[in-house]
Structure formats: structure tokens, C-alpha cells
XYZ file of C-alpha atoms in Angstrom:
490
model
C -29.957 -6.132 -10.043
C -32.029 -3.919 -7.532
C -30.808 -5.926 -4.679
C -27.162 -5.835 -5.604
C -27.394 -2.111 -6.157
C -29.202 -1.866 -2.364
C -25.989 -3.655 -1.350
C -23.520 -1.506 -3.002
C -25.642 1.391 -2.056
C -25.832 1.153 1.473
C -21.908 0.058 1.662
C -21.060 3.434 0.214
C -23.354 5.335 2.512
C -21.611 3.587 5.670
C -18.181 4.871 4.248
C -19.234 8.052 4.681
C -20.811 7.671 7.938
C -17.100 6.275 9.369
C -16.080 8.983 8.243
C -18.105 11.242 9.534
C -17.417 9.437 12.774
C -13.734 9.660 12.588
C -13.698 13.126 11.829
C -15.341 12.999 16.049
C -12.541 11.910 16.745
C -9.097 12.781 14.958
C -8.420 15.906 17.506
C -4.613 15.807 17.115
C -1.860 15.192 14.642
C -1.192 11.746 16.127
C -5.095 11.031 16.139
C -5.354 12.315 12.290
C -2.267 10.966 10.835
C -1.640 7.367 12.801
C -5.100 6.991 14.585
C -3.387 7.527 17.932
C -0.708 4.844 17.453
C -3.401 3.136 19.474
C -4.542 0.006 17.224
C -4.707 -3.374 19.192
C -3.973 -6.774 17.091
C -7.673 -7.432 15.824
C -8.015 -4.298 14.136
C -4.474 -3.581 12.769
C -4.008 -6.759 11.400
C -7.668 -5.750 9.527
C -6.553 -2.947 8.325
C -3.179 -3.665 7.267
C -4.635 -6.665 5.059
C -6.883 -4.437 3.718
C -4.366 -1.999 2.240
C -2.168 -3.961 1.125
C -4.720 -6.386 -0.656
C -5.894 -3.331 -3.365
C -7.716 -3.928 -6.958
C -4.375 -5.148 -8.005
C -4.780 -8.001 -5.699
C -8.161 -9.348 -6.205
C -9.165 -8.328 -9.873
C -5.419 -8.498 -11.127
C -4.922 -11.584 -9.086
C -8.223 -13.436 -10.469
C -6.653 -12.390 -13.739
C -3.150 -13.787 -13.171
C -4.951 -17.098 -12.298
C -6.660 -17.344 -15.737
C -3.534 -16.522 -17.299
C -1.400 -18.837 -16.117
C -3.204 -20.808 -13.062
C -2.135 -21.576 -10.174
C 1.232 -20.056 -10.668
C -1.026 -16.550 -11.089
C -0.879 -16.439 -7.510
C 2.883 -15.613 -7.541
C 2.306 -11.354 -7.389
C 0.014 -11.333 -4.250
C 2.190 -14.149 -2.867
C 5.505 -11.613 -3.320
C 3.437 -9.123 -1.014
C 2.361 -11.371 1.492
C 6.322 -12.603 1.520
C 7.254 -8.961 1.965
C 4.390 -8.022 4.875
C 5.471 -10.836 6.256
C 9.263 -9.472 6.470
C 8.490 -6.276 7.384
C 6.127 -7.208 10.503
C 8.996 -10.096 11.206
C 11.748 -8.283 11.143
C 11.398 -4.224 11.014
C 7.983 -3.856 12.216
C 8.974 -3.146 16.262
C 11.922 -1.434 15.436
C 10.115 0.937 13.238
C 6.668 1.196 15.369
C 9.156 2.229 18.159
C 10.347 5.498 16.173
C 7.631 7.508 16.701
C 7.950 9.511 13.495
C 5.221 9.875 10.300
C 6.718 9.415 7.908
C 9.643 7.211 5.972
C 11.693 10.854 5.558
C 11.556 11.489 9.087
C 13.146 8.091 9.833
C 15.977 8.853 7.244
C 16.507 12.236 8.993
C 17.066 10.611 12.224
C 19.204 7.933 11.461
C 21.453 10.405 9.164
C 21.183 13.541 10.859
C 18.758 14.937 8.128
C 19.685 16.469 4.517
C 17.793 14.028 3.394
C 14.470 14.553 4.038
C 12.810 16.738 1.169
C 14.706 14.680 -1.375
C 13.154 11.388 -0.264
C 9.835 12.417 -0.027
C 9.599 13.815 -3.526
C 10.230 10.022 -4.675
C 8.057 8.499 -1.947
C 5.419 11.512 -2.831
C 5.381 10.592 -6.211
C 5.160 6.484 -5.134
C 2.143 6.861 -2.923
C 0.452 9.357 -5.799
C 0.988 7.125 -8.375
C -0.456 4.197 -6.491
C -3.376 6.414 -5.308
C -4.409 6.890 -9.197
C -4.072 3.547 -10.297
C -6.156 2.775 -7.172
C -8.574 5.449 -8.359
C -8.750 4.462 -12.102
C -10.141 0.902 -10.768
C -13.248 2.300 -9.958
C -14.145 2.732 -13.561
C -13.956 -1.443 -13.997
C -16.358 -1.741 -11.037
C -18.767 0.264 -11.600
C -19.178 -0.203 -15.354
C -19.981 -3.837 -14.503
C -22.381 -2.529 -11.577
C -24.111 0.506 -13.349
C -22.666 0.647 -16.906
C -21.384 3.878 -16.214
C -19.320 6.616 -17.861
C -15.572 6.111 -17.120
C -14.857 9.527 -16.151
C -18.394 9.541 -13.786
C -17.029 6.315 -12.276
C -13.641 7.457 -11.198
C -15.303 10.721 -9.976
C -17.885 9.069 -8.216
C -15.479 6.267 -6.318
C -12.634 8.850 -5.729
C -14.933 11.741 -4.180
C -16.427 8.898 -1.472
C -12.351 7.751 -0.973
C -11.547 11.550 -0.854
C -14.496 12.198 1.685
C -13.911 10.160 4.344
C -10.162 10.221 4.162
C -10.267 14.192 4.614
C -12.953 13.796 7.436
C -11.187 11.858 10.071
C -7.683 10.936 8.812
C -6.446 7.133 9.782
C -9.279 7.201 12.048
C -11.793 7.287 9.782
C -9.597 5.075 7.202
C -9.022 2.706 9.824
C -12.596 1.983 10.663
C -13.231 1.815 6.778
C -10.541 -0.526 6.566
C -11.617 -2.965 8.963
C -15.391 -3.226 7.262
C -13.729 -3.841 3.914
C -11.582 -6.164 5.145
C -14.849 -8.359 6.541
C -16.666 -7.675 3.148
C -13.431 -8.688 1.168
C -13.265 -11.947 3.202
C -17.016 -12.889 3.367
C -17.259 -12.234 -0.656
C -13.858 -12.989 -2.009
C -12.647 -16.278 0.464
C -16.293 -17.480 1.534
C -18.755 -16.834 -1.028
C -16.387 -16.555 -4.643
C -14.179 -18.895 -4.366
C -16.160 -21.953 -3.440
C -18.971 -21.241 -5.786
C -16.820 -20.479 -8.776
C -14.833 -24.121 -8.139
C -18.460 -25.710 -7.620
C -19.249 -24.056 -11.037
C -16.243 -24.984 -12.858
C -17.152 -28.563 -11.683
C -14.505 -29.355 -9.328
C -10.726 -29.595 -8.873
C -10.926 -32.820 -11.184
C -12.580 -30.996 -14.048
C -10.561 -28.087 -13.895
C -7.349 -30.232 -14.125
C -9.066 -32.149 -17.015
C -9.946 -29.304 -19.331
C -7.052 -27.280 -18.803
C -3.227 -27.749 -19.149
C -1.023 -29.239 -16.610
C 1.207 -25.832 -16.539
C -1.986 -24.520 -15.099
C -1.340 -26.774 -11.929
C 2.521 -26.441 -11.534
C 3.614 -24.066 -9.002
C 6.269 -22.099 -11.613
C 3.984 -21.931 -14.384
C 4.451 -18.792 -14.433
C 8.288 -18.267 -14.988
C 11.385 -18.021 -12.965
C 11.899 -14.628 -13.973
C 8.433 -13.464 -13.787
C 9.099 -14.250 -9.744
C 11.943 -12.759 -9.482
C 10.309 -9.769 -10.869
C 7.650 -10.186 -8.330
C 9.786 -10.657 -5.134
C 12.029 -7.942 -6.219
C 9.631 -5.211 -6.822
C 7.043 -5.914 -4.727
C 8.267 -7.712 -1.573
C 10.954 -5.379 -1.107
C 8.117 -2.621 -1.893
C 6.629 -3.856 0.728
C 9.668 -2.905 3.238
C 9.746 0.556 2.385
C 6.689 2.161 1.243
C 5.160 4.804 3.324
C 1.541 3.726 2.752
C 2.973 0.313 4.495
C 5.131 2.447 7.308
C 1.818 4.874 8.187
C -0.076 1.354 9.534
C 2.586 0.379 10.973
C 3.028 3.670 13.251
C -0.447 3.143 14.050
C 0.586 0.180 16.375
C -0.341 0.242 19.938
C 3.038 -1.582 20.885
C 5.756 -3.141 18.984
C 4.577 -6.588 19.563
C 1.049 -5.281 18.407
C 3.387 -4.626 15.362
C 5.142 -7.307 14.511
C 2.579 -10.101 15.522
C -0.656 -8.790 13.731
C 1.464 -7.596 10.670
C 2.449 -11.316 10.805
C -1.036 -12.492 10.820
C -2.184 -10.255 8.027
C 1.083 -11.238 5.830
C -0.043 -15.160 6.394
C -3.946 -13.950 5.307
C -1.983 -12.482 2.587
C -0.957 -15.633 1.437
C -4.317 -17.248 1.472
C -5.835 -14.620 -0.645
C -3.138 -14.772 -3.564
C -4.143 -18.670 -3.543
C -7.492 -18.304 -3.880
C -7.463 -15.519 -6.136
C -5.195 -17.747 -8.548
C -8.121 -20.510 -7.984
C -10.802 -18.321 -8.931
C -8.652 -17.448 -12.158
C -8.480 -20.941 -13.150
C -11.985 -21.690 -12.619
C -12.892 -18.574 -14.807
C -10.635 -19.789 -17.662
C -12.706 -22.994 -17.559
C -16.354 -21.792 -17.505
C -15.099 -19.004 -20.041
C -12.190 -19.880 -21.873
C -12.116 -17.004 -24.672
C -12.077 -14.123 -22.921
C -10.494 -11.297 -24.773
C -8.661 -9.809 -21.684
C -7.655 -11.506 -18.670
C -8.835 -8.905 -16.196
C -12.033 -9.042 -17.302
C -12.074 -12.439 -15.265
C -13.684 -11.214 -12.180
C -16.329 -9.388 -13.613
C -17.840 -11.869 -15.770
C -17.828 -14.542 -13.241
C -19.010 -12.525 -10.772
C -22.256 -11.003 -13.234
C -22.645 -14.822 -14.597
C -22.641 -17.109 -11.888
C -23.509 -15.774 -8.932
C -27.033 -15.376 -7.799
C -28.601 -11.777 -6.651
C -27.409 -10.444 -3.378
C -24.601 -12.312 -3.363
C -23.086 -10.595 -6.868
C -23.843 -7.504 -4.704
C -21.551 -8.539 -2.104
C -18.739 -9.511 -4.280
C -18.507 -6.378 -5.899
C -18.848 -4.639 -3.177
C -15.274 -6.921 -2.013
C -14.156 -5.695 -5.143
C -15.138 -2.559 -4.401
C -13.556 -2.525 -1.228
C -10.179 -3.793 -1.896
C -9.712 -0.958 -4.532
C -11.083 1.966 -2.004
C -8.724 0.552 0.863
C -5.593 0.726 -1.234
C -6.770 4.194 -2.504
C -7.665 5.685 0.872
C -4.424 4.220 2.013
C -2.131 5.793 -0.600
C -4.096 9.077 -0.718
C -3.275 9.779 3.500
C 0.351 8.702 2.926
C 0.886 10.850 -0.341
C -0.716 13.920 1.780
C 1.097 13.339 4.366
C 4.419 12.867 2.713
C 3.394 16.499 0.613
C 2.859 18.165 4.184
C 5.505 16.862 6.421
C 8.266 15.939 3.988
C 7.850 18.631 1.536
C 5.699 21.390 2.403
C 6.641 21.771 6.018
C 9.954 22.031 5.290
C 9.504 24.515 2.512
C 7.595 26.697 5.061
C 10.454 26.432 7.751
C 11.685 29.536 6.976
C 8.452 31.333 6.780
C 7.656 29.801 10.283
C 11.157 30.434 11.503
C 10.347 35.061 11.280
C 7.387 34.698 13.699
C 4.155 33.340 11.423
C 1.334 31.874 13.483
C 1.529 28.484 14.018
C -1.233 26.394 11.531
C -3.699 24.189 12.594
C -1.682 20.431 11.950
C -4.855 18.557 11.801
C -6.594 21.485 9.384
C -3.397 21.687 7.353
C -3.479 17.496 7.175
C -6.936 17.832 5.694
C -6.415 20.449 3.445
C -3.772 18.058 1.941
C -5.886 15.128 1.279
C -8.413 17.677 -0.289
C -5.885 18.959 -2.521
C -3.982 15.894 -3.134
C -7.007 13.657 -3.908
C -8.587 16.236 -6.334
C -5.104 15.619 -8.201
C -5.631 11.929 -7.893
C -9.081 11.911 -9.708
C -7.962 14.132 -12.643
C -5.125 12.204 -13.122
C -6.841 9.487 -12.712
C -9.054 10.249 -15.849
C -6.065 11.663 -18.132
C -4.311 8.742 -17.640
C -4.906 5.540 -19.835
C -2.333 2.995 -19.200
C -2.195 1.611 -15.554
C 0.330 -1.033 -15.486
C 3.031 1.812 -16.676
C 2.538 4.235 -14.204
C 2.502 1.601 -11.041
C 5.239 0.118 -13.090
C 7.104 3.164 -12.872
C 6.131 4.472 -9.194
C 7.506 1.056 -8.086
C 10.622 1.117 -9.849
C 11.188 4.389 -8.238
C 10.438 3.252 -5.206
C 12.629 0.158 -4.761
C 15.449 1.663 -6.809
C 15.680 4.881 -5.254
C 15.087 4.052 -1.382
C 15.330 0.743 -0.869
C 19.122 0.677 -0.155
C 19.321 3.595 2.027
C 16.057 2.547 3.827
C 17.607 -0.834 4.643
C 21.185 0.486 5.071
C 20.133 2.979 7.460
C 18.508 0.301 9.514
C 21.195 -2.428 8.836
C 24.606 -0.911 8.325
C 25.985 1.685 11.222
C 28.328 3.137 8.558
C 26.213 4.388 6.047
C 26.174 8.358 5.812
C 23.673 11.052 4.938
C 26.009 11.655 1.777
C 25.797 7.497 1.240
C 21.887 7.733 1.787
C 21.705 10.710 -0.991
C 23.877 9.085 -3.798
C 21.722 5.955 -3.539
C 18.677 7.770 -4.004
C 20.070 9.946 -7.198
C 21.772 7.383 -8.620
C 19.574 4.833 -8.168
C 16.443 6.964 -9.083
C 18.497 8.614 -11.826
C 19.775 5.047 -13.228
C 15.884 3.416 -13.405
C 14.523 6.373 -15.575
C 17.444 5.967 -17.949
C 16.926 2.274 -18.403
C 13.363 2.433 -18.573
C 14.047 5.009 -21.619
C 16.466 2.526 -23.054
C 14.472 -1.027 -22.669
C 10.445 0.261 -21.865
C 8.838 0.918 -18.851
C 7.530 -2.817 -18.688
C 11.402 -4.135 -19.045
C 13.023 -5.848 -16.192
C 16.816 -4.866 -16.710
C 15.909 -0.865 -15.367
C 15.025 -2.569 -11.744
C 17.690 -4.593 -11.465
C 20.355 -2.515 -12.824
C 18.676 0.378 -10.798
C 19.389 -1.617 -7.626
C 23.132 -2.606 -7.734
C 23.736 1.323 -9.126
C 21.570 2.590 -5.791
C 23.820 -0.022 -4.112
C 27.327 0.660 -5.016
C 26.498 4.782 -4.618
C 25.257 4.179 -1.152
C 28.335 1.823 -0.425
C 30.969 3.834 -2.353
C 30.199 7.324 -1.259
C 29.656 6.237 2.772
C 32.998 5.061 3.348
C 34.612 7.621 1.424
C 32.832 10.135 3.573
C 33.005 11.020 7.393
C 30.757 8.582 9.274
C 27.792 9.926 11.035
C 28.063 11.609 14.181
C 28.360 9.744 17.177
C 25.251 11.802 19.044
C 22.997 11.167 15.845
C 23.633 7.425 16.440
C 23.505 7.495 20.080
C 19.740 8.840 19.734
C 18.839 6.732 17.007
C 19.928 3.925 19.406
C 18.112 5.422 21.773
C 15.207 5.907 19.672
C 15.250 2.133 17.865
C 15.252 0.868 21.632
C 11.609 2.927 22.380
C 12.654 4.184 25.401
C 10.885 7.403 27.053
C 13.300 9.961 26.799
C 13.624 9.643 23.226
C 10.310 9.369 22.298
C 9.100 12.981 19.803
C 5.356 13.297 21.331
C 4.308 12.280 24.591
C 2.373 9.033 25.132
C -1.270 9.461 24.158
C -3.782 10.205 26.650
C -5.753 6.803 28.017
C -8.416 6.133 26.211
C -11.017 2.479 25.303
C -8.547 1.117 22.774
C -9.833 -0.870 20.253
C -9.252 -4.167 19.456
């Protein structure tokens, strides 16, 4: 194991050298929070694979495929479907805002009121998916070192934590893009074609196991339903998603390398779902499907390369995390926090340092995310949860906002209360793991939105006129000035 812990070893070390190299960098707000809005197509559609494609993905994914085969790819498939929607058609629209955050985009298309109560849900979203993130690193790193749970979580969320306060997107951006490389070379290139080889083929895999491993619904109707529902329309909405998105250099940039990464999307869920199977034929009694990936990875591949897999591993769950961590920080200081301090600011305080005040959030916010992180035992309920929040509570005025001219800031409120309100009771009533509280949730968030908009005064013609203006990216409407020129990367 020497050599695989060299491998793992060194791959933490450059983390922190990124980061180190970002923090050179990220001067500004923009620079800090969106990397510039600079990112060409090589490099954003890098990065936004890599976030998207977290632990959930590949370990969760190779387990899905031994639970059910082929089929298993179904939940990785419903984000690729929804990347692929956003980049197709919201992507330029939204990369030609200008703003941070998801709030800010609400404020401008309703003339604000909304702002603080839509980032406390998407706050609590993007922390909730920063500690299930976090809690991941206890699976890899008991397979690498057999270490404590608590050590592992500390250890994995204090390198995440590290170079995300250092330099911001920069320094998560430059992460991003190695992981993304590492997650391709040892998930796609090296793990997939040696666990089939293993397994003895497509034929022998088809003989030893059930046909319902092999038919594309294996899985259930509902089950994809579930899938498309929650997490393709998660995909539309969630700030973690929106934050690479503002990182665009143009619109096009935008919506044609968020279309690439959606398609790569694709081709991961497939051959995570392929691994799966393989797994359940070389080791068809394992006690929990998760455990999948680890086993075949410790049992069948040879030194070096076993290094290099984990380390994918590795690297899907710290892109996800450093993802989730920057957008829940900057949701707390933007959405919240700033505009809890406006009066304070408003009798004459000093100005604070934005890119200072952006790193003390990640600081404080990720030291939360690693002692939550340990307290809490049961993943799947709290993702479960953040995402029914999510989709329940801001999906409709998200979409209406963008889609419907009549909506209303009062519209826009009553779908997040009631929606938000109407998914907490019904996961009380059915469980937390029950599919009635999301769809119920939805068509309540739906008729409040629709219900209270006409029944109140439409928005304001000049809050429309600049949100046109806005939408349409042109000069005058822009919030900051253009960044200065500068070598943009690729």
C-alpha cells in the first residue's frame, strides 16, 4: 500500500498548493466569489462536471449499479438530464445577470423582499450538502488508512476548508479541474474496464446475473420519477450549480460547456451503473451496497493504480464539498448577513474588507460543516431533506420568475412558505425517505405562487424594464464593471 498512500499523499499536498496559489490571486469580490466570471469552455466545463459529479455520484452510483444494474444509473442520469437543461436553456440568461447569488436574482426580478427569506432555505441546501459531502471522507479513508471516523472527516474537511478559504473559486476552480482529470483517468479509464475484464465480460455478467439487471427500468417507474423530480430540477436551481455558472466568461461559454459537462454527465452515471454490476458479480454477498466501490477497488486492482482510484474517489467527494461549502458562505454573507448588517452600515460603519469577510465565512461555515459532519449519522436523511427543501420551496418561484412576467414578490414568497412549510409537514406525516412530501410540496409551492400573484398588484413596470435589461446583458445594466484584461484560461 506504500505506493497508493504516495499517490493519495501527494494529491492532497497539491490541493493545498492551488490553493495557496489562488489565494495570489482572488484580489476582488468577483475574483473570490466567481473566479472573475472569466472561465473559458475547457476549464468550466471541468469544473462544473466536477461538482456536480460528488461521492453521491461515483460511490452511490457504483452502489445503485449493484443494486439494481444497469437501471442504477438512473440518479446520476437525472443530474446529467438537469445540467443539461440548465446550460440549454437558463445558462446565458442567468450568466448574463451578473449577480452571486440565487437571492440576488429573485430580488431583481421581484423588486426584492425576498431575499433573506430565500437564502435561509438555499443556506440550509448548500450546508446540508456540504456535510454529507464531508461525512464521505470517513468511507475513503477508512478503506485507505483504516482510520478513526471522526479523524477522517476532520482530516478531509480541514484540506476542503483550506483551500476553499485561501483563494475562493479561484483556488476551487483550479482544484476542480485536477479532480476532474483524476476522476476521469481512474473512474472512466482505469475502473471501469478492468472491473468488466474481471467480472469476465459483458457475456458473463449477463449469465450470472438476472435479466432485470440489463433492462433499462429495472429500477422502477417511480424510483425515476423520484430521480428527475428531485434532482434534475435540483439541478436548475441550486446555488452551488448557479455560482459556476456566474463564473462564465460569456453566455455561450455558458451554455455550450455546461452542455458538454451535462453529456460527460451521462457517461459517468453509465459506467458507474457498469462498475456496480460487475461488483455484484465478482462479490455477490455484500452486506451493503455502498460498500461496492471499496472492495473492488482494494481487491482487484493492482498497486498504484488502487491509489489512483481512490484518489477519483477522493476527488469527486472534495469537489462537491468545496463546491457547497463557497456557495453556503456565500449565501450566509450576501443573502443573510449583509443584509442583517444594512442598517449597521447604513449610520456610517467602515466599509469591510468583501474578500476578508468572504473568507471569514468559509472559515466559520466549514468549521460548522465538520462538526456536523461528525454528530450526524444518517446521510441519506439529511440530503433527503435539504433537497426536498430545495425543490419544494424555490423551484416555482425560481422558474416563475424566469418564465412567467406576472408572478409577484408576494407570489414568489407564498411559494416559498407554503411550499417549504407543506414538505416538512409531509415528511412528519409519511418519513423523510417518503415520496408523497415532494410531490405534494410542489403543486402546494405551485398553486401559492399562482394564486397569490394574480390576486396581487403585478410588479412594477421599471423592475421589469431592468430585469429585461439585465436578462439581455447589455452594459448599462450590468452591477460591476467588466473585469480588467487579463490571460484567461482555457
Amino acid at each position: 500500500m506504500a505506493v497508493d498512500y504516495a499517490v493519495i499523499v501527494v494529491y492532497l499536498a497539491g490541493m493545498l498548493g492551488m490553493g495557496w496559489w489562488g489565494m495570489r490571486r482572488a484580489k476582488s469580490k468577483s475574483e473570490f466569489l466567481v473566479a472573475g466570471r472569466r472561465l473559458g469552455p475547457w476549464m468550466y466545463s471541468g469544473t462544473m462536471a466536477a461538482i456536480v459529479l460528488g461521492g453521491a455520484s461515483t460511490i452511490g452510483g457504483v452502489g445503485l449499479g449493484y443494486k439494481y444494474g444497469l437501471s442504477g444509473a438512473w440518479m446520476v442520469f437525472a443530474i446529467g438530464l438537469g445540467l443539461l437543461a440548465l446550460s440549454i436553456f437558463f445558462s446565458a440568461r442567468i450568466a448574463r445577470l451578473k449577480v452571486y447569488t440565487v437571492s440576488e436574482m429573485l430580488d431583481l426580478r421581484y423588486g426584492g423582499k425576498a431575499g433573506i427569506i430565500t437564502g435561509v432555505v438555499m443556506w440550509a441546501y448548500t450546508l446540508m450538502l456540504a456535510v454529507t459531502s464531508t461525512i464521505a471522507y470517513a468511507t475513503i479513508f477508512d478503506v485507505l488508512f483504516d482510520m478513526n471516523r471522526t479523524v477522517a472527516i476532520i482530516l478531509g474537511g480541514s484540506i476542503v476548508v483550506a483551500y476553499s478559504a485561501l483563494g475562493g473559486m479561484w483556488s476551487i476552480t483550479l482544484t476542480d479541474m485536477v479532480q476532474f482529470v483524476v476522476k476521469t483517468v481512474g473512474v472512466l479509464l482505469l475502473l471501469l474496464p478492468i472491473a468488466v475484464v474481471k467480472a469476465g465480460g459483458f457475456a458473463q455478467m449477463k449469465a450470472q446475473l438476472p435479466n432485470e439487471y440489463f433492462a433499462p427500468l429495472g429500477i422502477g417507474g417511480e424510483t425515476i420519477f423520484t430521480y428527475v423530480l428531485i434532482y434534475t430540477f435540483g439541478m436548475l436551481i441550486g446555488q452551488d450549480i448557479w455560482q459556476r455558472v456566474f463564473t462564465a466568461r460569456t453566455d455561450k461559454v455558458a451554455r455550450w460547456g455546461g452542455t458538454v459537462a451535462g453529456t460527460y454527465c451521462l457517461a459517468y452515471a453509465l459506467a458507474g451503473a457498469v462498475i456496480g454490476t460487475a461488483a455484484k458479480v465478482l462479490y455477490p454477498k455484500l452486506g451493503n451496497a455502498d460498500d461496492a466501490f471499496a472492495t473492488i477497488v482494494k481487491d482487484e486492482l493492482p498497486m498504484g493504480v488502487r491509489g489512483l482510484v481512490l484518489a477519483a474517489a477522493l476527488a469527486a467527494v472534495m469537489s462537491t464539498s468545496s463546491g457547497a461549502l463557497i456557495a453556503c458562505a456565500t449565501v450566509a454573507n450576501n443573502d443573510i448577513w449583509s443584509r442583517l448588517r444594512g442598517a449597521v452600515s447604513a449610520r456610517g460603519d467602515d466599509p469591510h474588507d468583501e474578500v476578508k469577510g468572504n473568507r471569514a465565512f468559509i472559515l466559520i461555515m466549514g468549521v460548522a460543516v465538520i462538526c456536523i459532519a461528525i454528530a450526524l449519522n444518517n446521510v441519506i436523511e439529511a440530503l433527503t431533506v435539504a433537497y426536498n427543501l430545495l425543490v419544494a420551496g424555490l423551484l416555482v418561484p425560481i422558474l416563475g420568475g424566469l418564465l412567467w412576467k406576472r408572478g409577484t414578490v408576494y407570489g414568489a414568497l407564498a411559494g416559498v412558505v407554503v411550499g417549504g412549510g407543506a414538505v416538512i409537514a409531509l415528511m412528519a406525516k409519511y418519513s423523510i425517505l417518503a415520496t408523497e412530501p415532494i410531490y405534494y410540496g410542489l403543486l402546494a409551492s405551485f398553486a401559492a405562487y399562482v394564486i397569490v400573484s394574480l390576486c396581487t398588484r403585478p410588479t412594477d413596470e421599471a423592475i421589469l424594464a431592468n430585469w429585461r435589461e439585465r436578462l439581455a446583458g447589455r452594459p448599462g445594466a450590468e452591477a460591476e464593471a467588466p473585469a480588467e484584461p487579463a490571460a484567461v484560461p482555457s
